[in-house]
Coordinates of C-alpha atoms and ligand atoms in Angstrom, one line a residue:
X542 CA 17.0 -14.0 60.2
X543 CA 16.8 -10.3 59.7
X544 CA 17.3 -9.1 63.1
X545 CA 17.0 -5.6 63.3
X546 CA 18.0 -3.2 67.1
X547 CA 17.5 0.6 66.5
X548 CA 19.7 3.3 66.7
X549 CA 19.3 6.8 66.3
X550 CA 21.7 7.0 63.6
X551 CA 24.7 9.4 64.0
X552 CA 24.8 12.5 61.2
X553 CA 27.4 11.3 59.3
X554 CA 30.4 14.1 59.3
X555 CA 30.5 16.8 57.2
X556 CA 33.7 17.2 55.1
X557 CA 35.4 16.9 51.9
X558 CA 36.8 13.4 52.8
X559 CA 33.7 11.7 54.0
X560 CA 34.3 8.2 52.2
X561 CA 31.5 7.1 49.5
X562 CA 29.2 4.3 48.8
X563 CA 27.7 3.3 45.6
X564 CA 25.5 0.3 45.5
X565 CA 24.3 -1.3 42.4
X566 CA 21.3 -3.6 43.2
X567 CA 20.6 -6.1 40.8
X568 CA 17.2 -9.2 41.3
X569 CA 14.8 -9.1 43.2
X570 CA 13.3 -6.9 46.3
X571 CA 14.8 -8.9 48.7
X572 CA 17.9 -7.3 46.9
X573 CA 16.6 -3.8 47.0
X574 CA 15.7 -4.0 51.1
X575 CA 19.0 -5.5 51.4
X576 CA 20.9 -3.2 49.7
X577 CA 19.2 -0.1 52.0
X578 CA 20.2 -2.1 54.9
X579 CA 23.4 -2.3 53.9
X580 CA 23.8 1.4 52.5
X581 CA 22.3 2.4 56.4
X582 CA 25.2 0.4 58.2
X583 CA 27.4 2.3 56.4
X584 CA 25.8 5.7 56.7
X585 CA 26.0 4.6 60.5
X586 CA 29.7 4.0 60.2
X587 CA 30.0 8.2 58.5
X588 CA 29.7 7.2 54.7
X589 CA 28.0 9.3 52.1
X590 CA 25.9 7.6 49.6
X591 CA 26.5 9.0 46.0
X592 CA 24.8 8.1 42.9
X593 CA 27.8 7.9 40.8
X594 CA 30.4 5.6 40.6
X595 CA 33.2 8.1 39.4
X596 CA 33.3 9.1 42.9
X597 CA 32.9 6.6 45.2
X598 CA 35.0 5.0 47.5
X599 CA 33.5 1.6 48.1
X600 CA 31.6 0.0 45.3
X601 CA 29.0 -2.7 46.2
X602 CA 27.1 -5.0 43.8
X603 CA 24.3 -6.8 45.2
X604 CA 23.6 -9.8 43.0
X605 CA 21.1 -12.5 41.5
X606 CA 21.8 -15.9 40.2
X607 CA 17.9 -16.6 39.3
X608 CA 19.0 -16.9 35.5
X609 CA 22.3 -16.7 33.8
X610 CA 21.4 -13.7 32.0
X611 CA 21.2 -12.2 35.6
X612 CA 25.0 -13.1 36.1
X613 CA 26.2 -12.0 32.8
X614 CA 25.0 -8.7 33.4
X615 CA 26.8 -8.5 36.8
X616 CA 30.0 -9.6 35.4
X617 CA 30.2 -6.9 32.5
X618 CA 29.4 -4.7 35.0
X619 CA 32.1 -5.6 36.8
X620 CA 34.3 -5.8 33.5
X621 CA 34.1 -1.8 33.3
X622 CA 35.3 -1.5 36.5
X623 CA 38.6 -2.8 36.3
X624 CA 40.0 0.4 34.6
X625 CA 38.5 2.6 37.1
X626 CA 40.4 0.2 39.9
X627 CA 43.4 0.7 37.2
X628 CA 43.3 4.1 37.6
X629 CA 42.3 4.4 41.5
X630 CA 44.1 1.5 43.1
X631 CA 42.2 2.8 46.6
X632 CA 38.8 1.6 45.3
X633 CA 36.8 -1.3 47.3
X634 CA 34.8 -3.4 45.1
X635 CA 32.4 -5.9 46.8
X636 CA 30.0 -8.5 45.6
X637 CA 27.1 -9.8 47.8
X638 CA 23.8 -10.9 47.2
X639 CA 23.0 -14.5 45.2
X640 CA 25.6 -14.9 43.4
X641 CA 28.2 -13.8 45.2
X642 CA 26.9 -17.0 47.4
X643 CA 26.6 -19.0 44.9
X644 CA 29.5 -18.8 42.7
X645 CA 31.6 -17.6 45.9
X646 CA 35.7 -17.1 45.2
X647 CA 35.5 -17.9 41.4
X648 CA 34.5 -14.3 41.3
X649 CA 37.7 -13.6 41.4
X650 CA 39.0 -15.7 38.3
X651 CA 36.5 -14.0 36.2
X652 CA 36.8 -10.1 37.6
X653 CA 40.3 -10.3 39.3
X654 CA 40.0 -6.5 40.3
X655 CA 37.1 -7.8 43.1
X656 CA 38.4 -7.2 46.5
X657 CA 35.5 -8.9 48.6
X658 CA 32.5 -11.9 48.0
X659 CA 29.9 -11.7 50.5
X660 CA 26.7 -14.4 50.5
X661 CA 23.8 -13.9 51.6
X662 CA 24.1 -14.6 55.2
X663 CA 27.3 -12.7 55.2
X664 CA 26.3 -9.4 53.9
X665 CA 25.9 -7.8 57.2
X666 CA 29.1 -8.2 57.9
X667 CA 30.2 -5.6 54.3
X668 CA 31.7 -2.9 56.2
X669 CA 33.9 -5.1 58.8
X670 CA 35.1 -6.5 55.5
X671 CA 36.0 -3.3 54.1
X672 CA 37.5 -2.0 57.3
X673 CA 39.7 -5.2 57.2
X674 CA 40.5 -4.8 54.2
X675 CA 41.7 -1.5 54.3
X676 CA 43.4 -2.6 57.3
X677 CA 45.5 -5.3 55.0
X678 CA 46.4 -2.9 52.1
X679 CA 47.7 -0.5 54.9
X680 CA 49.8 -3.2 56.1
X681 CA 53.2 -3.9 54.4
X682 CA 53.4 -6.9 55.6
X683 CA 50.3 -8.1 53.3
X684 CA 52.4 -8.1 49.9
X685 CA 50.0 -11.3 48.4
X686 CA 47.0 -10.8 46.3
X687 CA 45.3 -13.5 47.7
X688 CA 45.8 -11.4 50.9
X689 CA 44.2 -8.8 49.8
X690 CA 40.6 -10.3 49.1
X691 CA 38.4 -11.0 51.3
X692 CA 35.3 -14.0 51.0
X693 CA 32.5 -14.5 53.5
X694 CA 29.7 -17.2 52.4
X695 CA 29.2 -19.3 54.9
X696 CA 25.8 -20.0 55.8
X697 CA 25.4 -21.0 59.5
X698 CA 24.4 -17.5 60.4
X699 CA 21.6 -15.7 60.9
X700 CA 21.1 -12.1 59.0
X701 CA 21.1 -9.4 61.4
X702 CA 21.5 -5.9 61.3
X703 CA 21.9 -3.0 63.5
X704 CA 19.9 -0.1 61.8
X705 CA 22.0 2.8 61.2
X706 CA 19.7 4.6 58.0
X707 CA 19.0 7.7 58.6
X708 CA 16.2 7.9 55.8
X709 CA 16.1 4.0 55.4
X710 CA 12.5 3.8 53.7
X711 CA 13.4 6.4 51.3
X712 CA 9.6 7.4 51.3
X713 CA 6.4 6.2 51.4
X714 CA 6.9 2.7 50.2
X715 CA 8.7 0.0 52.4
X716 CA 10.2 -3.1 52.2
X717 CA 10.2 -5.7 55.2
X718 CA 11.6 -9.4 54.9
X719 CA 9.5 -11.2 57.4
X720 CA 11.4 -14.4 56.5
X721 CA 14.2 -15.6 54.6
X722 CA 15.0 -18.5 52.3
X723 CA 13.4 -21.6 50.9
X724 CA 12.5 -25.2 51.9
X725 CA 10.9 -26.3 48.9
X726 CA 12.8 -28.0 46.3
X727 CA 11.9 -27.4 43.2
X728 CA 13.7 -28.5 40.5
X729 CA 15.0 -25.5 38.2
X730 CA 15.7 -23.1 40.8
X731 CA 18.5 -21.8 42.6
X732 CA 17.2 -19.9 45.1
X733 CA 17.5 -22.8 48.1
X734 CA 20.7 -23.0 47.4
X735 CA 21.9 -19.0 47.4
X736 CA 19.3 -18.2 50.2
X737 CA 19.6 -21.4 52.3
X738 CA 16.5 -22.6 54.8
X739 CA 13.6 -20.5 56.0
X740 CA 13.9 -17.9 58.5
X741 CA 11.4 -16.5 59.9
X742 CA 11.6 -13.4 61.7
X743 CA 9.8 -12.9 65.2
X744 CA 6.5 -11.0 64.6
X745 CA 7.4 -8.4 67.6
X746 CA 10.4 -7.8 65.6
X747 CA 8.2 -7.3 62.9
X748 CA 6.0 -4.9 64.4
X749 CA 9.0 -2.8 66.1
X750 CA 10.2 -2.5 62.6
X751 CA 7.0 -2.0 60.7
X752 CA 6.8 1.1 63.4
X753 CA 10.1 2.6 63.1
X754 CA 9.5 2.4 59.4
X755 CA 6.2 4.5 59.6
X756 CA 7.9 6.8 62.0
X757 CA 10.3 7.3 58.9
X758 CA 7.5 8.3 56.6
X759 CA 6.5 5.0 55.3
X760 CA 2.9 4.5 54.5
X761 CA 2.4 1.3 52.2
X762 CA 4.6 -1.5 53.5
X763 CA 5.7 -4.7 51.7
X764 CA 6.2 -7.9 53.3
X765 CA 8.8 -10.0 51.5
X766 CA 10.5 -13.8 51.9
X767 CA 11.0 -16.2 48.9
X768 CA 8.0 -18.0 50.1
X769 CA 6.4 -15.3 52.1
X770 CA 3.7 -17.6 53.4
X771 CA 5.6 -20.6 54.5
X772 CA 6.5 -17.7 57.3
X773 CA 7.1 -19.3 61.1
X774 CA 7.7 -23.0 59.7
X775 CA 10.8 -22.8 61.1
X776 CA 9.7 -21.7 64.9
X777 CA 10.0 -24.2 67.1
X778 CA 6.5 -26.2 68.4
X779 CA 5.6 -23.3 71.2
X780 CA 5.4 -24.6 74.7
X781 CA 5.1 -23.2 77.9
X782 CA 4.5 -19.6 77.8
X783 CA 5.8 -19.1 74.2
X784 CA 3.9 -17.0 72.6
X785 CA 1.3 -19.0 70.2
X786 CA -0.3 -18.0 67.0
X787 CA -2.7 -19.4 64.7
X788 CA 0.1 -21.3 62.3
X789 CA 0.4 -24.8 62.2
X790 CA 1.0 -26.8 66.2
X791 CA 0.4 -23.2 67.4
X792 CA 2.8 -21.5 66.0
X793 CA 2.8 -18.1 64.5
X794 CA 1.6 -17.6 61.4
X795 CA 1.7 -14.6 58.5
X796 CA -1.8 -14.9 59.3
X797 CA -0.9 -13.5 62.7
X798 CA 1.5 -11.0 61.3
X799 CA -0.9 -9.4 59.4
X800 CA -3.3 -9.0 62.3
X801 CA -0.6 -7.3 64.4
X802 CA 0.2 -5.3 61.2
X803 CA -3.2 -3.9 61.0
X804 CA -2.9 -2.2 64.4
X805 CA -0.1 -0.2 63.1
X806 CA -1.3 3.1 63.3
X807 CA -0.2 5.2 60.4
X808 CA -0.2 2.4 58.4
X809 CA -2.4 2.4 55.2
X810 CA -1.4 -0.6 52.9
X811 CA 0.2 -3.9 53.4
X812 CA 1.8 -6.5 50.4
X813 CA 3.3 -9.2 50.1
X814 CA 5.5 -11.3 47.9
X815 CA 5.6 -14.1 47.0
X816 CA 3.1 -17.0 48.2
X817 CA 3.3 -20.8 47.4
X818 CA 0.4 -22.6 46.7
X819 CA 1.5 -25.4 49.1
X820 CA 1.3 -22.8 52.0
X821 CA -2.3 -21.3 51.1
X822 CA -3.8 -21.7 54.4
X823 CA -7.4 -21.1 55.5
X824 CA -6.3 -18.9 58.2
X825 CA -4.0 -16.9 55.8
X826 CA -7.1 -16.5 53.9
X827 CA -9.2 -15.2 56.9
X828 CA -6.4 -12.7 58.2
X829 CA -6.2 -11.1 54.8
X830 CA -10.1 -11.0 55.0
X831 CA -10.5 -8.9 58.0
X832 CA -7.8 -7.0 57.7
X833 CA -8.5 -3.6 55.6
X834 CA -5.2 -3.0 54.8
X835 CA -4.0 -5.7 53.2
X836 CA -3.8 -5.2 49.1
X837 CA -6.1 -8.2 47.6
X838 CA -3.5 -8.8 45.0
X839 CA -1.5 -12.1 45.7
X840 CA 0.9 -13.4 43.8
X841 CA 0.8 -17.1 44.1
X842 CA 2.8 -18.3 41.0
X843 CA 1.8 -21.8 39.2
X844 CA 4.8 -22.0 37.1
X845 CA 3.2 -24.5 34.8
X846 CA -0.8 -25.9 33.8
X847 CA 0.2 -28.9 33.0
X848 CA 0.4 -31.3 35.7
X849 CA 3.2 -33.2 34.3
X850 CA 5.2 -30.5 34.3
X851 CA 4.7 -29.3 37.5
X852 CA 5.4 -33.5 38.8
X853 CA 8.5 -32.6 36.7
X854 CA 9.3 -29.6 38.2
X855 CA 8.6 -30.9 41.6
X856 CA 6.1 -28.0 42.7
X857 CA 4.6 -29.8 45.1
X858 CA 0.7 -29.1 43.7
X859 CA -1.2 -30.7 40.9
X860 CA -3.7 -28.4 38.7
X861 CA -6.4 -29.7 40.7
X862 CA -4.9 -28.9 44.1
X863 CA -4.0 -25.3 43.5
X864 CA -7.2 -25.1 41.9
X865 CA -9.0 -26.2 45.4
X866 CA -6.8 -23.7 47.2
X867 CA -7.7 -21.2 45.1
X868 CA -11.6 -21.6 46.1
X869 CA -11.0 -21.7 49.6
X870 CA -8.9 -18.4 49.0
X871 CA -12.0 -17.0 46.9
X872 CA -15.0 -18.0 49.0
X873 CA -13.3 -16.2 51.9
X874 CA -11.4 -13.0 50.0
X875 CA -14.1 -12.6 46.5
X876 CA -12.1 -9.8 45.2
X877 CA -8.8 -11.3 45.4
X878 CA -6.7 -10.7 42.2
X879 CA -4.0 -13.0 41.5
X880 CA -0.7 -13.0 39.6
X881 CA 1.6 -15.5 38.5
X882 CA 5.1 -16.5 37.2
X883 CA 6.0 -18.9 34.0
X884 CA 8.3 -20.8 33.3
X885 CA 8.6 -21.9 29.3
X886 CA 10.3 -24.4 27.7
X887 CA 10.9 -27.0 30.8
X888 CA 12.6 -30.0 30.1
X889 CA 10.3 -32.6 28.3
X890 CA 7.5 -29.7 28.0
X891 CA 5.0 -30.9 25.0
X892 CA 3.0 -28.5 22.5
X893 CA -0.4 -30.4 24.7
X894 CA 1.6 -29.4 28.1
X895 CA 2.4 -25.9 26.9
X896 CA -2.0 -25.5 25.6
X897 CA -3.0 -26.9 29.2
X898 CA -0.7 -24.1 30.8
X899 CA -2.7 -21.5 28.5
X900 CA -5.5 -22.9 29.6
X901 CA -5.2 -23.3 33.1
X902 CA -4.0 -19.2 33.4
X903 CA -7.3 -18.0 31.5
X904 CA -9.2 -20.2 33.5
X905 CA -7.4 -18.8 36.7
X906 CA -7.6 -15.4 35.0
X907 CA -4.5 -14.0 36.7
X908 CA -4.4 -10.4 36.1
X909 CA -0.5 -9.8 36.6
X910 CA 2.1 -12.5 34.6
X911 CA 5.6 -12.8 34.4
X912 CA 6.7 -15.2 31.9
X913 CA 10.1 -16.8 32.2
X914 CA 12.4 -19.1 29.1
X915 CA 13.6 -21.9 31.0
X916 CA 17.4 -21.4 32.2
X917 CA 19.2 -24.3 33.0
X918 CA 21.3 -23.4 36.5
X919 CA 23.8 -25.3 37.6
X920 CA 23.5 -28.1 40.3
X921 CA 19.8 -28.1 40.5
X922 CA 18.8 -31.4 39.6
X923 CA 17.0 -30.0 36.7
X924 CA 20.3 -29.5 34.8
X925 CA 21.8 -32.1 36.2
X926 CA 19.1 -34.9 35.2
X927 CA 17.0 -33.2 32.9
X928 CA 17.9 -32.5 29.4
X929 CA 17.5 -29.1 28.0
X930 CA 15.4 -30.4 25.2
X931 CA 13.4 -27.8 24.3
X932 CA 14.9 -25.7 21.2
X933 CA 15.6 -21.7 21.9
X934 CA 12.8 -21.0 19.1
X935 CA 10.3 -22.8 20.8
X936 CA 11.0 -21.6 24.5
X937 CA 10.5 -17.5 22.6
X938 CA 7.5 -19.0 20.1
X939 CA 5.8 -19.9 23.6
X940 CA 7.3 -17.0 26.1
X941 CA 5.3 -14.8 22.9
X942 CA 2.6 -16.9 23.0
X943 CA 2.3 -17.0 26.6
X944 CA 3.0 -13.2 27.1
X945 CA -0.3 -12.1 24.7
X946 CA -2.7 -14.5 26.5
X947 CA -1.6 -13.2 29.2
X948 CA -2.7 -9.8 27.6
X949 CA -5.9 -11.1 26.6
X950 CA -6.7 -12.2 30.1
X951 CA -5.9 -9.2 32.0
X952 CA -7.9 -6.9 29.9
X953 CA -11.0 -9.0 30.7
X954 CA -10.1 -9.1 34.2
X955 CA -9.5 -5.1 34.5
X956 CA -12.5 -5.0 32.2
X957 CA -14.7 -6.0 34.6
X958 CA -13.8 -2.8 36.9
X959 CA -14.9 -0.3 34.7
X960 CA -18.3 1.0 36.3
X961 CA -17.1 0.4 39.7
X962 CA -15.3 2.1 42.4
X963 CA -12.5 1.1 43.6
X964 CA -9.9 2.4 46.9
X965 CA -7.0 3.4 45.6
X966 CA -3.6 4.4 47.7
X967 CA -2.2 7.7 45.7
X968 CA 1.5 6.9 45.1
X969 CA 2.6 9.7 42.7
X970 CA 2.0 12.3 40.0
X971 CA 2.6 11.6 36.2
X972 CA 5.9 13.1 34.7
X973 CA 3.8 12.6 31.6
X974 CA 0.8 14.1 31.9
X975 CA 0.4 17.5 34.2
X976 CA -2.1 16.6 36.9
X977 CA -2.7 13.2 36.6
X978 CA -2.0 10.9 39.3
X979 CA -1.4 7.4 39.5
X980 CA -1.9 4.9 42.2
X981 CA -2.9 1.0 42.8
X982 CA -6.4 0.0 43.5
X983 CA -6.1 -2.7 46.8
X984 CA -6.5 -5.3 43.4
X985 CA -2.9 -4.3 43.5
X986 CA -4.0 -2.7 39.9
X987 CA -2.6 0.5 38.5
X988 CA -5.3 3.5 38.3
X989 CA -4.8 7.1 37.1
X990 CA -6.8 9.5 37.3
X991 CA -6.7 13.7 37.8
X992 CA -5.6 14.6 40.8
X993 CA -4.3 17.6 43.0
X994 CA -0.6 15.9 44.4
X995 CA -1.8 16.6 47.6
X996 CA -3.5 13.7 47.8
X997 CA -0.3 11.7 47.5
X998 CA 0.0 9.3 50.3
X999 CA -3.9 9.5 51.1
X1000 CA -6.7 6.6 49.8
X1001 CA -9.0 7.7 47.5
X1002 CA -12.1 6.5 45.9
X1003 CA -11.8 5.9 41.8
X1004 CA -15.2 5.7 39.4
X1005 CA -13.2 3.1 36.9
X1006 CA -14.3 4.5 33.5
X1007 CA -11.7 2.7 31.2
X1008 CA -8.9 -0.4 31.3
X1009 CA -6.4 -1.7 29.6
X1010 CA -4.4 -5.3 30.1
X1011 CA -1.7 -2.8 32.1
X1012 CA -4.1 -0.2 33.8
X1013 CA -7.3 1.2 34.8
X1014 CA -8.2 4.9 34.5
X1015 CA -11.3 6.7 36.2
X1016 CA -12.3 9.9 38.1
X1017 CA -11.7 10.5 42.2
X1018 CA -15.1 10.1 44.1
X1019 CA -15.8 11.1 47.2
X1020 CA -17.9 10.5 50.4
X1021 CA -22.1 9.6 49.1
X1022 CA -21.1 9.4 45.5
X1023 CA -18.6 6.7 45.9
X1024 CA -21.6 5.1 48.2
X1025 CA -23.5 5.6 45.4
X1026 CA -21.5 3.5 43.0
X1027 CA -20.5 0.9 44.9
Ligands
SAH2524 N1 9.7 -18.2 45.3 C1 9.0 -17.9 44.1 C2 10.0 -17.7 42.9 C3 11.3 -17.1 43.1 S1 12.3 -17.0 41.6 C4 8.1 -19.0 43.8 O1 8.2 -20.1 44.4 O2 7.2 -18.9 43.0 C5 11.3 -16.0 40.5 C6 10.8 -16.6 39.3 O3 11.9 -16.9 38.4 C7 10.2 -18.0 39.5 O4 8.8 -17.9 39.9 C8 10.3 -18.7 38.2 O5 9.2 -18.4 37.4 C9 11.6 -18.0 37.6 N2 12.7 -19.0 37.6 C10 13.3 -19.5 38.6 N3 14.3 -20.4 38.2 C11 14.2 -20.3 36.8 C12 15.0 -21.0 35.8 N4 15.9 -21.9 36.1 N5 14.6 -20.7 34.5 C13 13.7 -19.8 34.2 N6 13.0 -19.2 35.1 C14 13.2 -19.4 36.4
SF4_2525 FE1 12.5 -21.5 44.0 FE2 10.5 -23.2 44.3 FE3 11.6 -22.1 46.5 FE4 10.2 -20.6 44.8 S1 9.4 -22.3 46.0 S2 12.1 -20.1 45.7 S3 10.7 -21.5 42.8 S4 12.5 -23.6 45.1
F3S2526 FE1 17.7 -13.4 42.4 FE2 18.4 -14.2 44.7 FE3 16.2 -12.7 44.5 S1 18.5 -15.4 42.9 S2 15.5 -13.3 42.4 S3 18.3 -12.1 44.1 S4 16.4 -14.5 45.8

């Protein structure tokens, strides 16, 4: 796991050959908090970050392999490097992330002017491999190609990192993995196999970090893992002194991490991303209730309404149980707001199975969607077993389909604010309209409203007055009015 021992980072030196980083994150957040670990250990080791590649030194692409089209677009990135290498033979050019785990040295045969393939438990280890590989062109001795690139996926270790970012939050809004990886199995998606098993990260750990980032200027801080809330499955059974949490045989739970995350002081907001419905637990449930600061938007993706897709797709969860979870989460948090993910177009999906999936997210009434085609990956058992058998005009006939009920829904949902009040964590001003400012209710909802920016970073009360499927808008309240309203 992400383990993470602080430094008081050394000011890089000044000069006019200080080497330079550019990193090009592609996926998901994990991707994005990666990559700022990454750029940190080399900002610890003297390196510059620069935001353009004509410049740089090192060139790092961190990588998804959720979908192909994910890939393709990393690879054609890649392809308009090769004249820059061409031209400055010095260059370092390193993959890491998902698919430099998953496709590992058959990088090379595609995007020969690669010098290094790091996975995902191997990433930590980018500038050692740049420092060797430096070492190696230096060398005369090393007059082989093949000596001259470097790969790094094995998966046996854990991720851990020695902090060496001088500005690592980069503002207000944080990223923190709490845990890493996957257990569950399901049967379209890579991500088990690029991320490996769960690991969890200890909550003091956690905390340390969750302070240092504060310290840094972070405010709102979000809590990510590939199935955040399977957190501390992987702990061993406490015994003895260990500590215990509220988690299943005792151990800690995310339950318990966001009741140590509350005490943060400093700290206004707390996410997360993304929850299985299979983990749901009570406990979950009753942290997130009595702790202020955690958003009551959770995205808990059902993939599929139609129970024998998701048998199909080996979620784990029929209809009817993510249904009962999702009344347990509701007696105990009302005003949770949920969002899901879609996937279109699975393998024997019928026009009755696609209707019940229609059904089942208006009768959820998830306010945030993200609607996927399904993409065959290779060696999940999905494209091994299952035929693709859905035509492409279908798969975009329902991803359209999907997307405007999806519409429809969401501007009921936000309809329902408009006459309330809502808290609302000010994140910034509008570059399109002069004094408006937008922010996200704790629905996890986006409200503007006019504002002066000073009230960036602070919680304010909104009077909703109108909403969209994308937005709310209202006026700032304050102290007995926003009693008033309520
Ligand atoms: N851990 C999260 C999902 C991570 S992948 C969860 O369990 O919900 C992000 C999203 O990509 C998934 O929710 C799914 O909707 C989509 N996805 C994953 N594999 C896919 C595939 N093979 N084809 C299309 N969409 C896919
Ligand atoms: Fe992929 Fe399923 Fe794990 Fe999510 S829960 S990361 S969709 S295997
Ligand atoms: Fe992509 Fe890997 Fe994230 S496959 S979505 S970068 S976990």
């Amino acid at each position: 796991m992400t383990t993470t021992r602080f430094q008081s980072a050394a000011e890089a030196p000044a000069g006019t050959d200080q080497r330079k980083l550019h990193v090009v994150t592609f996926g998901c957040q994990m991707n994005k908090y990666d990559s700022l670990l990454v750029e940190g250990k080399f900002k610890g080791q003297g390196y510059a970050t620069t935001d353009s590649m004509d410049d740089a030194d090192v060139i790092l692409f961190n990588t998804c392999s959720v979908r192909d089209h994910a890939e393709e677009r990393t690879f054609s990135w890649l392809g308009e490097l090769k004249r820059a290498k061409e031209s400055n033979p010095g260059l370092v050019i390193g993959v890491m992330g998902c698919m430099a785990q998953r496709v590992g040295e058959e990088i090379f045969q595609r995007a020969g002017h690669v010098d290094i393939v790091a996975g995902t438990r191997k990433f930590q280890h980018m500038t050692e491999l740049v420092d060797q590989l430096l070492e190696r062109r230096a060398d005369p001795d090393t007059w082989r190609a093949r000596d001259l690139r470097l790969v790094a996926t094995g998966v046996e270790e854990d991720v851990e990192f020695e902090r060496g970012a001088m500005n690592y939050t980069g503002g207000q809004h944080a990223y923190l993995a709490v845990m890493r990886g996957c257990d569950l199995n399901c049967t379209y998606c890579i991500v088990p196999t690029t991320r490996g098993r769960v690991q969890s990260k200890p909550i003091d750990e956690i905390v340390s970090e969750a302070q240092w980032m504060v310290s840094q200027g972070a405010k709102v801080i979000t809590l990510l893992g590939q199935t955040v809330n399977s957190y501390g499955e992987d702990f061993a059974k406490p015994e003895g002194d260990a500590p215990r949490g509220s988690g299943r045989q005792g151990r800690p739970s995310l339950g318990d991490v966001l009741r140590r995350l509350q005490q943060v002081e400093g700290l206004v907001r707390i996410r997360m991303i993304t929850m299985h419905p299979a983990y749901l637990t009570q406990d979950l449930a009753e942290a997130i209730r009595d702790c202020s600061k955690v958003d009551r938007f959770l995205p808990i993706p059902a993939q599929a309404g139609s129970d024998d897709v998701l048998r199909a797709m080996k979620r784990g969860y029929t209809t009817d149980l993510y249904r009962k979870r999702l009344a347990m989460l509701r007696e105990i948090v009302p005003d949770a707001e949920l969002g899901s993910d879609w996937i279109v177009g699975f393998p024997g999906e019928t026009d009755e199975d696609f209707e019940q999936t229609l059904a089942f997210a208006e009768e959820v009434g998830f306010v945030v969607n993200y609607v996927f085609k399904y993409d065959p990956r290779p060696t999940t058992h999905a494209a091994d077993e299952l035929p693709d058998d859905v035509p492409t005009a279908v798969k975009k006939e329902r991803n359209q389909r999907l997307l405007k009920k999806a519409e429809e829904i969401a501007t009921l949902r936000l309809g329902r604010y408009v006459g309330q009040t809502v808290r609302v964590f000010v994140e910034d001003e509008s570059d399109r309209a002069e004094g408006v400012l937008h922010g996200r209710s704790v629905h996890g909802i986006p409200v503007s409203f006019a504002g002066d920016p000073t009230l960036i970073g602070t919680e304010v009360e909104v009077a909703v007055q109108q909403a969209s499927a994308y937005g709310m808008h209202g006026v700032v309240v304050t102290g007995e009015e926003a009693a008033l309203t309520r």
